[in-house]
PDB file of C-alpha atoms and ligand atoms in Angstrom:
ATOM      1  CA  MET V   1       0.000   0.000   0.000  1.00  0.00           C
ATOM      2  CA  SER V   2       1.310   3.446  -0.722  1.00  0.00           C
ATOM      3  CA  ARG V   3      -0.125   6.641   0.623  1.00  0.00           C
ATOM      4  CA  ASP V   4      -0.014   9.989  -1.126  1.00  0.00           C
ATOM      5  CA  LEU V   5       1.381  12.441   1.394  1.00  0.00           C
ATOM      6  CA  GLY V   6       0.466  15.410  -0.751  1.00  0.00           C
ATOM      7  CA  HIS V   7       2.690  18.380  -1.182  1.00  0.00           C
ATOM      8  CA  PHE V   8       5.149  19.173   1.535  1.00  0.00           C
ATOM      9  CA  ARG V   9       5.687  22.819   2.420  1.00  0.00           C
ATOM     10  CA  GLU V  10       7.001  24.555  -0.673  1.00  0.00           C
ATOM     11  CA  ASP V  11       7.018  28.095   0.583  1.00  0.00           C
ATOM     12  CA  TYR V  12      10.601  28.848  -0.367  1.00  0.00           C
ATOM     13  CA  THR V  13      10.475  32.506   0.478  1.00  0.00           C
ATOM     14  CA  VAL V  14      13.221  32.558   3.084  1.00  0.00           C
ATOM     15  CA  SER V  15      16.408  33.391   1.243  1.00  0.00           C
ATOM     16  CA  SER V  16      18.874  32.524  -1.434  1.00  0.00           C
ATOM     17  CA  LEU V  17      22.457  31.368  -1.122  1.00  0.00           C
ATOM     18  CA  ARG V  18      24.894  33.227  -3.340  1.00  0.00           C
ATOM     19  CA  ARG V  19      28.523  32.348  -4.023  1.00  0.00           C
ATOM     20  CA  VAL V  20      29.642  35.845  -2.996  1.00  0.00           C
ATOM     21  CA  ASP V  21      28.007  35.471   0.411  1.00  0.00           C
ATOM     22  CA  LEU V  22      29.614  32.128   1.263  1.00  0.00           C
ATOM     23  CA  ALA V  23      32.405  31.940   3.814  1.00  0.00           C
ATOM     24  CA  GLU V  24      35.569  30.446   2.272  1.00  0.00           C
ATOM     25  CA  ASP V  25      35.846  28.237   5.381  1.00  0.00           C
ATOM     26  CA  PRO V  26      32.948  25.759   5.606  1.00  0.00           C
ATOM     27  CA  VAL V  27      33.061  25.728   9.414  1.00  0.00           C
ATOM     28  CA  LEU V  28      32.365  29.443   9.372  1.00  0.00           C
ATOM     29  CA  GLN V  29      29.533  28.934   6.879  1.00  0.00           C
ATOM     30  CA  PHE V  30      28.142  26.171   9.101  1.00  0.00           C
ATOM     31  CA  GLN V  31      28.447  28.437  12.133  1.00  0.00           C
ATOM     32  CA  ARG V  32      26.377  31.135  10.379  1.00  0.00           C
ATOM     33  CA  TRP V  33      23.569  28.718   9.597  1.00  0.00           C
ATOM     34  CA  TRP V  34      23.831  27.174  13.050  1.00  0.00           C
ATOM     35  CA  ASP V  35      23.458  30.632  14.631  1.00  0.00           C
ATOM     36  CA  ASP V  36      20.446  31.362  12.425  1.00  0.00           C
ATOM     37  CA  TRP V  37      18.755  28.145  13.483  1.00  0.00           C
ATOM     38  CA  THR V  38      19.685  28.137  17.179  1.00  0.00           C
ATOM     39  CA  ALA V  39      17.987  31.508  17.416  1.00  0.00           C
ATOM     40  CA  VAL V  40      14.832  29.534  16.551  1.00  0.00           C
ATOM     41  CA  ASP V  41      15.338  26.175  18.276  1.00  0.00           C
ATOM     42  CA  ARG V  42      18.488  24.986  19.999  1.00  0.00           C
ATOM     43  CA  TYR V  43      17.444  21.337  20.425  1.00  0.00           C
ATOM     44  CA  ASP V  44      16.497  20.861  16.817  1.00  0.00           C
ATOM     45  CA  ALA V  45      19.663  22.547  15.635  1.00  0.00           C
ATOM     46  CA  ALA V  46      21.774  19.835  17.223  1.00  0.00           C
ATOM     47  CA  ALA V  47      19.736  16.937  15.855  1.00  0.00           C
ATOM     48  CA  CYS V  48      21.337  15.372  12.815  1.00  0.00           C
ATOM     49  CA  VAL V  49      21.226  12.031  11.053  1.00  0.00           C
ATOM     50  CA  LEU V  50      24.422   9.989  11.244  1.00  0.00           C
ATOM     51  CA  ALA V  51      24.915   7.433   8.489  1.00  0.00           C
ATOM     52  CA  THR V  52      27.380   4.580   8.828  1.00  0.00           C
ATOM     53  CA  ALA V  53      27.925   1.480   6.727  1.00  0.00           C
ATOM     54  CA  THR V  54      29.231  -2.031   7.003  1.00  0.00           C
ATOM     55  CA  PRO V  55      32.491  -2.779   5.149  1.00  0.00           C
ATOM     56  CA  ASP V  56      30.455  -4.293   2.301  1.00  0.00           C
ATOM     57  CA  GLY V  57      28.504  -1.069   1.927  1.00  0.00           C
ATOM     58  CA  ARG V  58      25.183  -1.691   3.683  1.00  0.00           C
ATOM     59  CA  PRO V  59      24.184   1.676   5.148  1.00  0.00           C
ATOM     60  CA  SER V  60      22.293   2.462   8.340  1.00  0.00           C
ATOM     61  CA  ALA V  61      21.239   5.849   9.669  1.00  0.00           C
ATOM     62  CA  ARG V  62      19.886   7.300  12.896  1.00  0.00           C
ATOM     63  CA  TYR V  63      19.440  10.635  14.612  1.00  0.00           C
ATOM     64  CA  VAL V  64      22.044  11.754  17.111  1.00  0.00           C
ATOM     65  CA  LEU V  65      22.757  15.065  18.816  1.00  0.00           C
ATOM     66  CA  CYS V  66      25.824  16.967  17.698  1.00  0.00           C
ATOM     67  CA  ARG V  67      27.333  18.219  20.959  1.00  0.00           C
ATOM     68  CA  SER V  68      30.068  20.417  19.521  1.00  0.00           C
ATOM     69  CA  PHE V  69      31.656  21.360  16.236  1.00  0.00           C
ATOM     70  CA  GLY V  70      34.638  23.323  15.042  1.00  0.00           C
ATOM     71  CA  GLU V  71      37.763  23.151  12.885  1.00  0.00           C
ATOM     72  CA  ARG V  72      38.502  19.642  14.189  1.00  0.00           C
ATOM     73  CA  GLY V  73      35.126  18.167  13.353  1.00  0.00           C
ATOM     74  CA  PHE V  74      31.646  17.315  14.634  1.00  0.00           C
ATOM     75  CA  ASP V  75      31.317  15.458  17.960  1.00  0.00           C
ATOM     76  CA  ILE V  76      28.629  13.017  19.016  1.00  0.00           C
ATOM     77  CA  TYR V  77      28.325  10.752  22.061  1.00  0.00           C
ATOM     78  CA  THR V  78      27.021   7.225  22.155  1.00  0.00           C
ATOM     79  CA  ASN V  79      27.637   3.619  23.083  1.00  0.00           C
ATOM     80  CA  LEU V  80      30.721   2.334  21.274  1.00  0.00           C
ATOM     81  CA  ALA V  81      29.330  -1.218  21.198  1.00  0.00           C
ATOM     82  CA  SER V  82      26.063  -0.124  19.563  1.00  0.00           C
ATOM     83  CA  ARG V  83      25.281  -0.914  15.949  1.00  0.00           C
ATOM     84  CA  LYS V  84      26.735   2.421  14.820  1.00  0.00           C
ATOM     85  CA  GLY V  85      29.805   1.811  16.965  1.00  0.00           C
ATOM     86  CA  ARG V  86      30.358  -1.650  15.506  1.00  0.00           C
ATOM     87  CA  GLU V  87      29.951  -0.319  11.980  1.00  0.00           C
ATOM     88  CA  LEU V  88      32.347   2.553  12.599  1.00  0.00           C
ATOM     89  CA  SER V  89      35.003   0.292  14.067  1.00  0.00           C
ATOM     90  CA  ALA V  90      34.912  -1.804  10.873  1.00  0.00           C
ATOM     91  CA  ASN V  91      34.432   1.098   8.437  1.00  0.00           C
ATOM     92  CA  PRO V  92      35.341   4.599   9.642  1.00  0.00           C
ATOM     93  CA  HIS V  93      33.569   6.446   6.827  1.00  0.00           C
ATOM     94  CA  GLY V  94      30.489   8.345   7.958  1.00  0.00           C
ATOM     95  CA  ALA V  95      28.101  11.080   6.936  1.00  0.00           C
ATOM     96  CA  ILE V  96      25.836  13.410   8.850  1.00  0.00           C
ATOM     97  CA  VAL V  97      22.980  15.521   7.630  1.00  0.00           C
ATOM     98  CA  PHE V  98      21.349  18.433   9.413  1.00  0.00           C
ATOM     99  CA  GLY V  99      17.840  19.304   8.245  1.00  0.00           C
ATOM    100  CA  TRP V 100      16.712  22.761   9.310  1.00  0.00           C
ATOM    101  CA  LEU V 101      13.510  22.356   7.406  1.00  0.00           C
ATOM    102  CA  GLU V 102      11.611  25.452   8.486  1.00  0.00           C
ATOM    103  CA  ALA V 103      14.470  27.468   7.019  1.00  0.00           C
ATOM    104  CA  ASN V 104      14.497  25.288   3.884  1.00  0.00           C
ATOM    105  CA  ARG V 105      18.084  24.355   4.671  1.00  0.00           C
ATOM    106  CA  GLN V 106      20.065  21.154   4.652  1.00  0.00           C
ATOM    107  CA  VAL V 107      23.759  20.596   5.375  1.00  0.00           C
ATOM    108  CA  ARG V 108      25.441  17.332   4.374  1.00  0.00           C
ATOM    109  CA  ILE V 109      28.861  16.470   5.751  1.00  0.00           C
ATOM    110  CA  GLU V 110      30.966  13.442   4.802  1.00  0.00           C
ATOM    111  CA  GLY V 111      34.255  12.282   6.191  1.00  0.00           C
ATOM    112  CA  VAL V 112      36.154   9.908   8.397  1.00  0.00           C
ATOM    113  CA  VAL V 113      35.148   9.216  11.972  1.00  0.00           C
ATOM    114  CA  ASP V 114      37.605   8.990  14.876  1.00  0.00           C
ATOM    115  CA  GLU V 115      36.919   7.964  18.452  1.00  0.00           C
ATOM    116  CA  LEU V 116      37.009  10.944  20.817  1.00  0.00           C
ATOM    117  CA  GLU V 117      39.858  11.182  23.296  1.00  0.00           C
ATOM    118  CA  PRO V 118      38.974   9.760  26.777  1.00  0.00           C
ATOM    119  CA  ASP V 119      39.455  13.105  28.554  1.00  0.00           C
ATOM    120  CA  VAL V 120      37.021  14.823  26.141  1.00  0.00           C
ATOM    121  CA  VAL V 121      34.496  12.033  26.750  1.00  0.00           C
ATOM    122  CA  ASP V 122      35.002  12.238  30.520  1.00  0.00           C
ATOM    123  CA  ASP V 123      34.281  15.976  30.525  1.00  0.00           C
ATOM    124  CA  TYR V 124      31.059  15.448  28.617  1.00  0.00           C
ATOM    125  CA  TRP V 125      30.084  12.425  30.738  1.00  0.00           C
ATOM    126  CA  ARG V 126      30.389  14.506  33.912  1.00  0.00           C
ATOM    127  CA  SER V 127      28.110  17.166  32.423  1.00  0.00           C
ATOM    128  CA  ARG V 128      25.256  14.671  31.926  1.00  0.00           C
ATOM    129  CA  PRO V 129      22.441  14.473  34.516  1.00  0.00           C
ATOM    130  CA  ARG V 130      22.979  11.663  37.034  1.00  0.00           C
ATOM    131  CA  GLY V 131      19.843   9.850  35.822  1.00  0.00           C
ATOM    132  CA  SER V 132      21.162   9.786  32.289  1.00  0.00           C
ATOM    133  CA  ARG V 133      24.533   8.426  33.442  1.00  0.00           C
ATOM    134  CA  ILE V 134      22.765   5.672  35.376  1.00  0.00           C
ATOM    135  CA  GLY V 135      20.586   5.010  32.326  1.00  0.00           C
ATOM    136  CA  ALA V 136      23.698   4.509  30.222  1.00  0.00           C
ATOM    137  CA  TRP V 137      24.780   1.723  32.603  1.00  0.00           C
ATOM    138  CA  ALA V 138      21.345   0.140  32.304  1.00  0.00           C
ATOM    139  CA  SER V 139      21.380  -0.144  28.520  1.00  0.00           C
ATOM    140  CA  ASP V 140      23.628  -2.180  26.218  1.00  0.00           C
ATOM    141  CA  GLN V 141      22.575  -0.036  23.305  1.00  0.00           C
ATOM    142  CA  SER V 142      21.271  -1.916  20.233  1.00  0.00           C
ATOM    143  CA  ARG V 143      21.121  -5.309  21.998  1.00  0.00           C
ATOM    144  CA  ILE V 144      17.807  -7.218  21.818  1.00  0.00           C
ATOM    145  CA  LEU V 145      15.759  -7.014  25.057  1.00  0.00           C
ATOM    146  CA  SER V 146      13.242  -9.666  26.098  1.00  0.00           C
ATOM    147  CA  ASP V 147      10.766  -6.951  27.135  1.00  0.00           C
ATOM    148  CA  ARG V 148      10.485  -3.476  28.725  1.00  0.00           C
ATOM    149  CA  ASP V 149      10.689  -5.057  32.179  1.00  0.00           C
ATOM    150  CA  GLU V 150      14.217  -6.230  31.527  1.00  0.00           C
ATOM    151  CA  LEU V 151      15.297  -2.617  30.915  1.00  0.00           C
ATOM    152  CA  ASP V 152      13.358  -1.263  33.901  1.00  0.00           C
ATOM    153  CA  ARG V 153      14.758  -3.924  36.229  1.00  0.00           C
ATOM    154  CA  ARG V 154      18.286  -3.196  35.090  1.00  0.00           C
ATOM    155  CA  ALA V 155      17.730   0.577  35.493  1.00  0.00           C
ATOM    156  CA  ALA V 156      16.402   0.019  39.017  1.00  0.00           C
ATOM    157  CA  ALA V 157      19.387  -2.191  39.899  1.00  0.00           C
ATOM    158  CA  MET V 158      21.829   0.455  38.623  1.00  0.00           C
ATOM    159  CA  ALA V 159      19.990   3.233  40.510  1.00  0.00           C
ATOM    160  CA  GLU V 160      20.266   1.085  43.646  1.00  0.00           C
ATOM    161  CA  GLU V 161      23.969   0.444  43.083  1.00  0.00           C
ATOM    162  CA  PHE V 162      25.014   4.049  42.362  1.00  0.00           C
ATOM    163  CA  GLY V 163      22.282   5.966  44.184  1.00  0.00           C
ATOM    164  CA  ALA V 164      19.931   8.158  42.194  1.00  0.00           C
ATOM    165  CA  ASP V 165      20.149  11.307  44.344  1.00  0.00           C
ATOM    166  CA  PRO V 166      22.013  14.062  42.414  1.00  0.00           C
ATOM    167  CA  ALA V 167      23.444  15.230  45.746  1.00  0.00           C
ATOM    168  CA  LEU V 168      25.662  12.109  45.645  1.00  0.00           C
ATOM    169  CA  ASP V 169      27.573  13.564  42.692  1.00  0.00           C
ATOM    170  CA  ALA V 170      30.068  15.441  44.852  1.00  0.00           C
ATOM    171  CA  ASP V 171      31.453  12.366  46.647  1.00  0.00           C
ATOM    172  CA  HIS V 172      30.146   9.444  44.598  1.00  0.00           C
ATOM    173  CA  PRO V 173      30.116  10.315  40.899  1.00  0.00           C
ATOM    174  CA  VAL V 174      28.806   7.666  38.529  1.00  0.00           C
ATOM    175  CA  PRO V 175      31.807   6.191  36.671  1.00  0.00           C
ATOM    176  CA  ARG V 176      31.771   6.082  32.881  1.00  0.00           C
ATOM    177  CA  PRO V 177      31.112   2.624  31.374  1.00  0.00           C
ATOM    178  CA  ASN V 178      34.007   1.398  29.221  1.00  0.00           C
ATOM    179  CA  ASP V 179      31.852   1.173  26.129  1.00  0.00           C
ATOM    180  CA  TRP V 180      30.360   4.654  26.481  1.00  0.00           C
ATOM    181  CA  GLY V 181      32.196   7.236  24.398  1.00  0.00           C
ATOM    182  CA  GLY V 182      32.054   9.518  21.445  1.00  0.00           C
ATOM    183  CA  TYR V 183      33.030  10.057  17.856  1.00  0.00           C
ATOM    184  CA  ARG V 184      34.321  12.962  15.839  1.00  0.00           C
ATOM    185  CA  LEU V 185      33.425  13.151  12.181  1.00  0.00           C
ATOM    186  CA  VAL V 186      36.315  14.888  10.434  1.00  0.00           C
ATOM    187  CA  PRO V 187      34.805  16.465   7.306  1.00  0.00           C
ATOM    188  CA  GLU V 188      36.179  15.885   3.818  1.00  0.00           C
ATOM    189  CA  SER V 189      33.212  17.618   2.205  1.00  0.00           C
ATOM    190  CA  TYR V 190      30.244  19.804   3.092  1.00  0.00           C
ATOM    191  CA  GLU V 191      27.189  20.635   1.040  1.00  0.00           C
ATOM    192  CA  PHE V 192      24.950  23.595   1.890  1.00  0.00           C
ATOM    193  CA  TRP V 193      21.469  23.426   0.368  1.00  0.00           C
ATOM    194  CA  GLN V 194      19.048  26.296   0.363  1.00  0.00           C
ATOM    195  CA  GLY V 195      15.537  25.631  -0.944  1.00  0.00           C
ATOM    196  CA  ARG V 196      14.309  27.991  -3.678  1.00  0.00           C
ATOM    197  CA  PRO V 197      11.060  28.146  -5.679  1.00  0.00           C
ATOM    198  CA  ASP V 198      10.332  25.851  -8.622  1.00  0.00           C
ATOM    199  CA  ARG V 199      12.934  23.329  -7.358  1.00  0.00           C
ATOM    200  CA  LEU V 200      15.720  25.648  -8.535  1.00  0.00           C
ATOM    201  CA  HIS V 201      17.517  25.346  -5.217  1.00  0.00           C
ATOM    202  CA  ASP V 202      21.001  26.637  -4.371  1.00  0.00           C
ATOM    203  CA  ARG V 203      23.614  23.994  -3.580  1.00  0.00           C
ATOM    204  CA  PHE V 204      27.286  24.562  -2.813  1.00  0.00           C
ATOM    205  CA  LEU V 205      29.788  21.762  -2.323  1.00  0.00           C
ATOM    206  CA  TYR V 206      33.021  22.331  -0.375  1.00  0.00           C
ATOM    207  CA  VAL V 207      35.732  19.688  -0.858  1.00  0.00           C
ATOM    208  CA  ARG V 208      38.965  19.633   1.129  1.00  0.00           C
ATOM    209  CA  GLY V 209      42.112  19.428  -0.995  1.00  0.00           C
ATOM    210  CA  ALA V 210      45.341  17.629  -0.086  1.00  0.00           C
ATOM    211  CA  ASP V 211      46.813  20.926   1.180  1.00  0.00           C
ATOM    212  CA  GLY V 212      43.848  21.482   3.502  1.00  0.00           C
ATOM    213  CA  SER V 213      42.282  24.257   1.413  1.00  0.00           C
ATOM    214  CA  TRP V 214      38.629  24.061   0.357  1.00  0.00           C
ATOM    215  CA  SER V 215      37.283  24.197  -3.196  1.00  0.00           C
ATOM    216  CA  ILE V 216      33.722  25.447  -3.635  1.00  0.00           C
ATOM    217  CA  ASP V 217      31.444  24.445  -6.512  1.00  0.00           C
ATOM    218  CA  ARG V 218      27.804  25.115  -7.250  1.00  0.00           C
ATOM    219  CA  LEU V 219      25.803  21.921  -7.922  1.00  0.00           C
ATOM    220  CA  ALA V 220      22.682  21.544 -10.000  1.00  0.00           C
ATOM    221  CA  PRO V 221      19.648  21.097  -7.778  1.00  0.00           C
TER     222      PRO V 221
HETATM  223  C1  LIG Q 301      16.544  13.552  18.178  1.00  0.00           C
HETATM  224  C2  LIG Q 301      17.289  12.311  18.583  1.00  0.00           C
HETATM  225  C3  LIG Q 301      18.559  12.445  19.138  1.00  0.00           C
HETATM  226  C4  LIG Q 301      19.291  11.315  19.504  1.00  0.00           C
HETATM  227  N1  LIG Q 301      20.553  11.488  20.008  1.00  0.00           N
HETATM  228  C5  LIG Q 301      21.307  10.409  20.274  1.00  0.00           C
HETATM  229  C6  LIG Q 301      22.676  10.573  20.681  1.00  0.00           C
HETATM  230  O1  LIG Q 301      23.201  11.704  20.799  1.00  0.00           O
HETATM  231  N2  LIG Q 301      23.393   9.447  20.941  1.00  0.00           N
HETATM  232  C7  LIG Q 301      22.861   8.200  20.811  1.00  0.00           C
HETATM  233  O2  LIG Q 301      23.563   7.221  21.066  1.00  0.00           O
HETATM  234  N3  LIG Q 301      21.588   8.019  20.401  1.00  0.00           N
HETATM  235  C8  LIG Q 301      20.811   9.091  20.123  1.00  0.00           C
HETATM  236  N4  LIG Q 301      19.511   8.914  19.693  1.00  0.00           N
HETATM  237  C9  LIG Q 301      18.999   7.536  19.512  1.00  0.00           C
HETATM  238  C10 LIG Q 301      19.516   6.993  18.168  1.00  0.00           C
HETATM  239  O3  LIG Q 301      18.708   7.502  17.096  1.00  0.00           O
HETATM  240  C11 LIG Q 301      19.537   5.443  18.095  1.00  0.00           C
HETATM  241  O4  LIG Q 301      18.288   4.913  18.465  1.00  0.00           O
HETATM  242  C12 LIG Q 301      20.606   4.819  19.008  1.00  0.00           C
HETATM  243  O5  LIG Q 301      21.811   5.585  19.014  1.00  0.00           O
HETATM  244  C13 LIG Q 301      20.926   3.398  18.566  1.00  0.00           C
HETATM  245  O6  LIG Q 301      21.370   3.408  17.221  1.00  0.00           O
HETATM  246  P1  LIG Q 301      22.201   2.169  16.589  1.00  0.00           P
HETATM  247  O7  LIG Q 301      21.520   0.910  17.020  1.00  0.00           O
HETATM  248  O8  LIG Q 301      22.132   2.374  15.103  1.00  0.00           O
HETATM  249  O9  LIG Q 301      23.612   2.266  17.095  1.00  0.00           O
HETATM  250  C14 LIG Q 301      18.741  10.023  19.324  1.00  0.00           C
HETATM  251  C15 LIG Q 301      17.472   9.893  18.766  1.00  0.00           C
HETATM  252  C16 LIG Q 301      16.750  11.017  18.408  1.00  0.00           C
HETATM  253  C17 LIG Q 301      15.393  10.851  17.786  1.00  0.00           C
END
C-alpha cells in the first residue's frame, strides 16, 4: 500500500544562497547557519542524522545530537558497542545531515570518523544528569531485550547500586562505562542546500584538498 502524502511545504520565500556570500571556510559557513537556526530552536539545531555502513557497503542511519563542532570536526556521544559503533570500528567512513527544514536548509557532511579522546568524553560524561549516566549503565545499546521489564529492572538495579540522588555527585560520581564514548566526524566535504522556488535550489559543495584548502562548486539542484 502506498499513501499519497500530498505536497510538503514549498514556501521557499526565506532566502537565497549566493557564491559571494559564502564563507571560504565551511566551518564558518556552518556556524552562520547554526546561529540562524539556534535563534529559533536549539534542540532541533543539534539533531542530525548519522549514516554509517558495514564494510560491504550496507548503510544504516539514525538521529544523534551533535554536541560540539569546530575546525577539528563534529562530535557526538554514544555507546561504542552499539550498531553504529560496531559499523564505525569496521568502516570509519560516515556522513551526517542536518535538516533545518523550516528554514528550507540542509547541510550534508561526509568524512572519516575517529573515536574521541577519553578526557574529552570524561568531561562530557560529567556534564550529563545523574539519571542519564545511570541510564547509560542500564542499557547495552542496540542489543535485543526480552521486554520493557528487563530494561526497567536493570535501570532500578543500577539506581540502587550508584544511588539516584544528584546530591551524591560530589562524593560518589557515577563512573563512565568502558563502552560509552564519542566520535568525531572529520569532514572531507560539506554541502549547503538552500531551498528555492520551482525546485531551482542553491547547492554549494566544499571539498577539502590535499593541502587542507577548500574548493567550492555550485551543484545543479
Ligand atoms: C533527536 C534524537 C537524538 C538522539 N541522540 C542520540 C545521541 O546523541 N546518541 C545516541 O547514542 N543516540 C541518540 N539517539 C537515539 C539513536 O537515534 C539510536 O536509536 C541509538 O543511538 C541506537 O542506534 P544504533 O543501534 O544504530 O547504534 C537520538 C534519537 C533522536 C530521535
